[in-house]
Amino acid sequence: QKEVEQDPGPLSVPEGAIVSLNCTYSNSAFQYFMWYRQYSRKGPELLMYTYSSGNKEDGRFTAQVDKSSKYISLFIRDSQPSDSATYLCAMSSGGGADGLTFGKGTHLIIQP
Amino acid sequence: DTAVSQTPKYLVTQMGNDKSIKCEQNLGHDTMYWYKQDSKKFLKIMFSYNNKELIINETVPNRFSPKSPDKAHLNLHINSLELGDSAVYFCASSPGLAGGPSTDTQYFGPGTRLTVL
């Protein structure tokens, strides 16, 4: 079993829809959870950062972490065509110098 | 303005050659990383450096060697290139070892697309 599971998609939704992206993980030591957005032929860009369980909201984006279920989510409200990208979940156990363990990414397409 | 920069952006070379990729960050971060993204877009950590010390060395062939002349630079040298080394290599940096919220956030460079023929 891979450490982090993420559905690669593609996930295609109409503009304005609410998008839900998810990851599951197996390592209970993970306590820092991130979502990155990657446009084609670009580097990953940090979107959201969450420590331990709970919710965090930033504009149209909401990140949720449920450590008891080992499940994290990213919600995008009022989705725009510019949101079309690959979304990667990432996590670490902390310590400052840990590399991140990434999911494979979900390819999201927002149809105008 | 660029936070994490890499050169070159594209690298095409023959099998067996030796090549280097350079990375620089102007964020004042303490820790830098190299990741490999394969053809299936899977990002995997290769190395991290903190204050010139190698912190993580995942199961990467010893043909790959990171070199950090100072805190702002982490270069990647690859010897005897193989076809399977073709991938996109990303450099990243993070604030470092203090731990706790915000210090595990990593900022990525634009990537170097390596093609081995």
Short mmCIF file of C-alpha atoms in Angstrom, two decimals:
data_model
loop_
_atom_site.label_atom_id
_atom_site.label_comp_id
_atom_site.label_asym_id
_atom_site.label_seq_id
_atom_site.Cartn_x
_atom_site.Cartn_y
_atom_site.Cartn_z
CA GLN A 1 0.00 0.00 0.00
CA LYS A 2 1.35 3.41 -1.00
CA GLU A 3 1.82 5.93 1.78
CA VAL A 4 -0.42 8.51 0.13
CA GLU A 5 -3.29 7.66 -2.22
CA GLN A 6 -4.85 10.22 -4.54
CA ASP A 7 -7.18 9.69 -7.48
CA PRO A 8 -5.35 10.96 -10.58
CA GLY A 9 -8.57 11.90 -12.41
CA PRO A 10 -9.08 13.71 -14.68
CA LEU A 11 -11.89 15.42 -12.80
CA SER A 12 -13.96 17.65 -15.08
CA VAL A 13 -16.55 20.07 -13.66
CA PRO A 14 -18.42 23.12 -15.00
CA GLU A 15 -17.34 26.63 -14.04
CA GLY A 16 -18.85 27.76 -10.75
CA ALA A 17 -19.13 24.26 -9.29
CA ILE A 18 -17.73 23.24 -5.92
CA VAL A 19 -14.76 20.93 -6.34
CA SER A 20 -13.77 18.31 -3.79
CA LEU A 21 -10.29 16.77 -3.93
CA ASN A 22 -9.16 14.08 -1.50
CA CYS A 23 -6.22 12.05 -0.28
CA THR A 24 -5.88 9.15 2.10
CA TYR A 25 -2.69 8.15 3.87
CA SER A 26 -1.37 5.29 5.96
CA ASN A 27 1.43 6.82 8.05
CA SER A 28 -0.01 7.98 11.38
CA ALA A 29 3.15 10.02 12.03
CA PHE A 30 2.10 12.60 9.44
CA GLN A 31 0.96 15.79 11.11
CA TYR A 32 1.62 18.51 8.54
CA PHE A 33 -0.61 18.54 5.48
CA MET A 34 -0.32 20.65 2.38
CA TRP A 35 -2.00 21.16 -0.95
CA TYR A 36 0.02 22.22 -3.94
CA ARG A 37 -1.21 23.34 -7.36
CA GLN A 38 0.88 22.55 -10.42
CA TYR A 39 0.21 24.02 -13.83
CA SER A 40 1.56 22.20 -16.87
CA ARG A 41 5.35 22.47 -17.14
CA LYS A 42 5.61 24.55 -13.96
CA GLY A 43 6.78 23.89 -10.40
CA PRO A 44 4.30 23.05 -7.62
CA GLU A 45 2.88 26.12 -5.88
CA LEU A 46 1.83 25.96 -2.23
CA LEU A 47 -1.90 26.57 -1.81
CA MET A 48 -2.83 25.50 1.68
CA TYR A 49 -1.03 24.37 4.81
CA THR A 50 -2.68 22.66 7.79
CA TYR A 51 -1.23 21.33 11.00
CA SER A 52 -2.94 18.30 12.57
CA SER A 53 -6.72 17.89 12.34
CA GLY A 54 -9.15 20.67 11.56
CA ASN A 55 -10.24 23.08 8.86
CA LYS A 56 -8.53 26.03 7.26
CA GLU A 57 -10.09 28.51 4.87
CA ASP A 58 -8.37 30.89 2.48
CA GLY A 59 -10.59 32.70 0.02
CA ARG A 60 -12.29 30.14 -2.21
CA PHE A 61 -10.18 27.29 -0.81
CA THR A 62 -10.90 25.18 2.28
CA ALA A 63 -8.60 22.43 3.53
CA GLN A 64 -9.84 19.75 5.93
CA VAL A 65 -7.82 17.17 7.81
CA ASP A 66 -9.30 14.19 9.66
CA LYS A 67 -6.40 12.39 11.29
CA SER A 68 -8.63 9.74 12.85
CA SER A 69 -9.67 8.63 9.35
CA LYS A 70 -6.31 9.51 7.77
CA TYR A 71 -8.19 11.56 5.19
CA ILE A 72 -7.60 15.07 3.88
CA SER A 73 -9.68 17.20 1.52
CA LEU A 74 -9.44 20.40 -0.47
CA PHE A 75 -12.61 22.22 -1.48
CA ILE A 76 -12.68 24.88 -4.16
CA ARG A 77 -15.77 27.10 -4.26
CA ASP A 78 -16.92 29.03 -7.32
CA SER A 79 -14.40 27.20 -9.48
CA GLN A 80 -12.83 29.13 -12.35
CA PRO A 81 -11.20 27.94 -15.59
CA SER A 82 -7.91 29.29 -14.17
CA ASP A 83 -8.21 26.64 -11.43
CA SER A 84 -7.57 23.97 -14.07
CA ALA A 85 -4.32 22.32 -12.97
CA THR A 86 -2.99 19.27 -11.15
CA TYR A 87 -3.55 19.37 -7.39
CA LEU A 88 -1.06 17.49 -5.25
CA CYS A 89 -1.56 16.65 -1.62
CA ALA A 90 1.61 16.44 0.46
CA MET A 91 2.39 15.61 4.04
CA SER A 92 5.22 15.22 6.51
CA SER A 93 5.83 14.11 10.05
CA GLY A 94 7.57 17.37 10.90
CA GLY A 95 11.05 18.14 12.12
CA GLY A 96 11.75 20.89 9.63
CA ALA A 97 14.04 19.02 7.28
CA ASP A 98 11.69 16.24 6.25
CA GLY A 99 11.02 15.78 2.63
CA LEU A 100 7.37 15.83 1.74
CA THR A 101 5.49 12.69 0.76
CA PHE A 102 3.27 13.52 -2.18
CA GLY A 103 0.18 11.98 -3.66
CA LYS A 104 0.23 11.40 -7.41
CA GLY A 105 -1.93 14.47 -8.02
CA THR A 106 -5.46 14.95 -9.37
CA HIS A 107 -5.80 16.57 -12.78
CA LEU A 108 -8.68 19.07 -12.53
CA ILE A 109 -10.43 20.59 -15.54
CA ILE A 110 -12.90 23.46 -15.11
CA GLN A 111 -15.10 23.79 -18.18
CA PRO A 112 -16.05 27.39 -19.12
CA ASP B 1 11.97 38.57 -7.50
CA THR B 2 12.39 34.86 -8.22
CA ALA B 3 12.34 32.90 -4.97
CA VAL B 4 13.75 29.55 -6.12
CA SER B 5 15.49 29.42 -9.48
CA GLN B 6 17.02 26.54 -11.42
CA THR B 7 19.29 26.32 -14.44
CA PRO B 8 19.07 25.02 -17.03
CA LYS B 9 15.35 24.73 -17.70
CA TYR B 10 15.91 22.01 -20.30
CA LEU B 11 18.79 19.57 -20.58
CA VAL B 12 19.19 17.03 -23.37
CA THR B 13 22.20 14.76 -23.23
CA GLN B 14 23.56 11.37 -24.22
CA MET B 15 23.67 8.29 -22.04
CA GLY B 16 26.91 8.04 -20.07
CA ASN B 17 27.51 11.80 -19.83
CA ASP B 18 27.93 13.75 -16.59
CA LYS B 19 25.74 16.80 -16.01
CA SER B 20 24.89 19.33 -13.32
CA ILE B 21 21.75 21.27 -12.43
CA LYS B 22 22.01 24.44 -10.37
CA CYS B 23 19.56 25.79 -7.80
CA GLU B 24 19.48 29.06 -5.92
CA GLN B 25 17.01 30.47 -3.39
CA ASN B 26 16.77 34.06 -2.18
CA LEU B 27 14.28 33.38 0.62
CA GLY B 28 16.86 33.08 3.37
CA HIS B 29 15.73 29.51 4.02
CA ASP B 30 17.90 27.02 5.87
CA THR B 31 16.92 23.81 4.10
CA MET B 32 16.95 22.93 0.42
CA TYR B 33 15.72 19.82 -1.38
CA TRP B 34 15.85 17.97 -4.66
CA TYR B 35 12.81 16.11 -5.95
CA LYS B 36 12.34 13.94 -9.03
CA GLN B 37 9.06 13.95 -10.95
CA ASP B 38 8.77 10.97 -13.25
CA SER B 39 6.74 10.53 -16.42
CA LYS B 40 3.67 9.66 -14.34
CA LYS B 41 3.99 13.02 -12.54
CA PHE B 42 4.90 11.37 -9.23
CA LEU B 43 7.08 13.68 -7.09
CA LYS B 44 9.62 11.92 -4.90
CA ILE B 45 12.18 13.37 -2.49
CA MET B 46 15.82 12.70 -3.37
CA PHE B 47 17.88 14.82 -0.96
CA SER B 48 17.65 17.60 1.55
CA TYR B 49 20.45 19.83 2.83
CA ASN B 50 20.40 21.90 6.01
CA ASN B 51 23.30 24.21 6.79
CA LYS B 52 25.53 22.28 4.41
CA GLU B 53 24.70 18.92 5.95
CA LEU B 54 22.90 16.15 4.12
CA ILE B 55 19.80 15.35 6.13
CA ILE B 56 17.96 12.89 3.95
CA ASN B 57 19.35 10.63 1.33
CA GLU B 58 16.58 8.37 0.05
CA THR B 59 17.45 5.28 -1.95
CA VAL B 60 19.01 7.27 -4.75
CA PRO B 61 21.91 5.84 -6.79
CA ASN B 62 25.29 7.22 -5.82
CA ARG B 63 25.62 8.57 -9.36
CA PHE B 64 23.59 11.47 -7.97
CA SER B 65 25.44 13.80 -5.65
CA PRO B 66 24.15 17.06 -4.17
CA LYS B 67 26.64 19.85 -3.58
CA SER B 68 25.91 22.94 -1.48
CA PRO B 69 28.56 25.70 -1.67
CA ASP B 70 26.49 27.88 0.68
CA LYS B 71 23.06 28.09 2.29
CA ALA B 72 21.46 29.67 -0.78
CA HIS B 73 22.64 27.10 -3.32
CA LEU B 74 22.14 23.38 -3.80
CA ASN B 75 23.44 21.88 -7.03
CA LEU B 76 22.79 18.37 -8.31
CA HIS B 77 25.54 16.45 -10.11
CA ILE B 78 24.67 13.34 -12.04
CA ASN B 79 27.37 10.98 -13.33
CA SER B 80 27.05 8.34 -16.04
CA LEU B 81 23.53 9.33 -17.02
CA GLU B 82 21.08 6.53 -17.81
CA LEU B 83 17.86 6.49 -19.82
CA GLY B 84 15.85 6.07 -16.61
CA ASP B 85 17.18 9.36 -15.28
CA SER B 86 14.95 11.22 -17.76
CA ALA B 87 12.51 13.21 -15.61
CA VAL B 88 11.81 16.67 -14.30
CA TYR B 89 13.98 17.63 -11.35
CA PHE B 90 12.66 20.20 -8.88
CA CYS B 91 14.62 22.12 -6.32
CA ALA B 92 12.75 23.39 -3.23
CA SER B 93 13.53 25.23 -0.01
CA SER B 94 11.93 25.60 3.41
CA PRO B 95 12.65 27.72 6.50
CA GLY B 96 14.36 24.80 8.22
CA LEU B 97 14.78 22.90 11.41
CA ALA B 98 12.83 24.98 13.93
CA GLY B 99 9.84 22.69 13.48
CA GLY B 100 6.22 23.53 14.01
CA PRO B 101 3.79 25.34 11.76
CA SER B 102 5.14 27.19 8.73
CA THR B 103 8.59 25.64 8.78
CA ASP B 104 7.59 22.59 6.80
CA THR B 105 6.18 24.58 3.93
CA GLN B 106 8.36 24.13 0.89
CA TYR B 107 8.71 26.43 -2.08
CA PHE B 108 9.55 24.92 -5.43
CA GLY B 109 11.59 26.08 -8.37
CA PRO B 110 10.33 25.87 -11.97
CA GLY B 111 11.99 22.50 -12.65
CA THR B 112 14.67 21.18 -15.00
CA ARG B 113 13.46 18.80 -17.68
CA LEU B 114 16.23 16.25 -18.26
CA THR B 115 16.11 14.03 -21.33
CA VAL B 116 18.70 11.28 -21.71
CA LEU B 117 19.04 9.87 -25.23
#
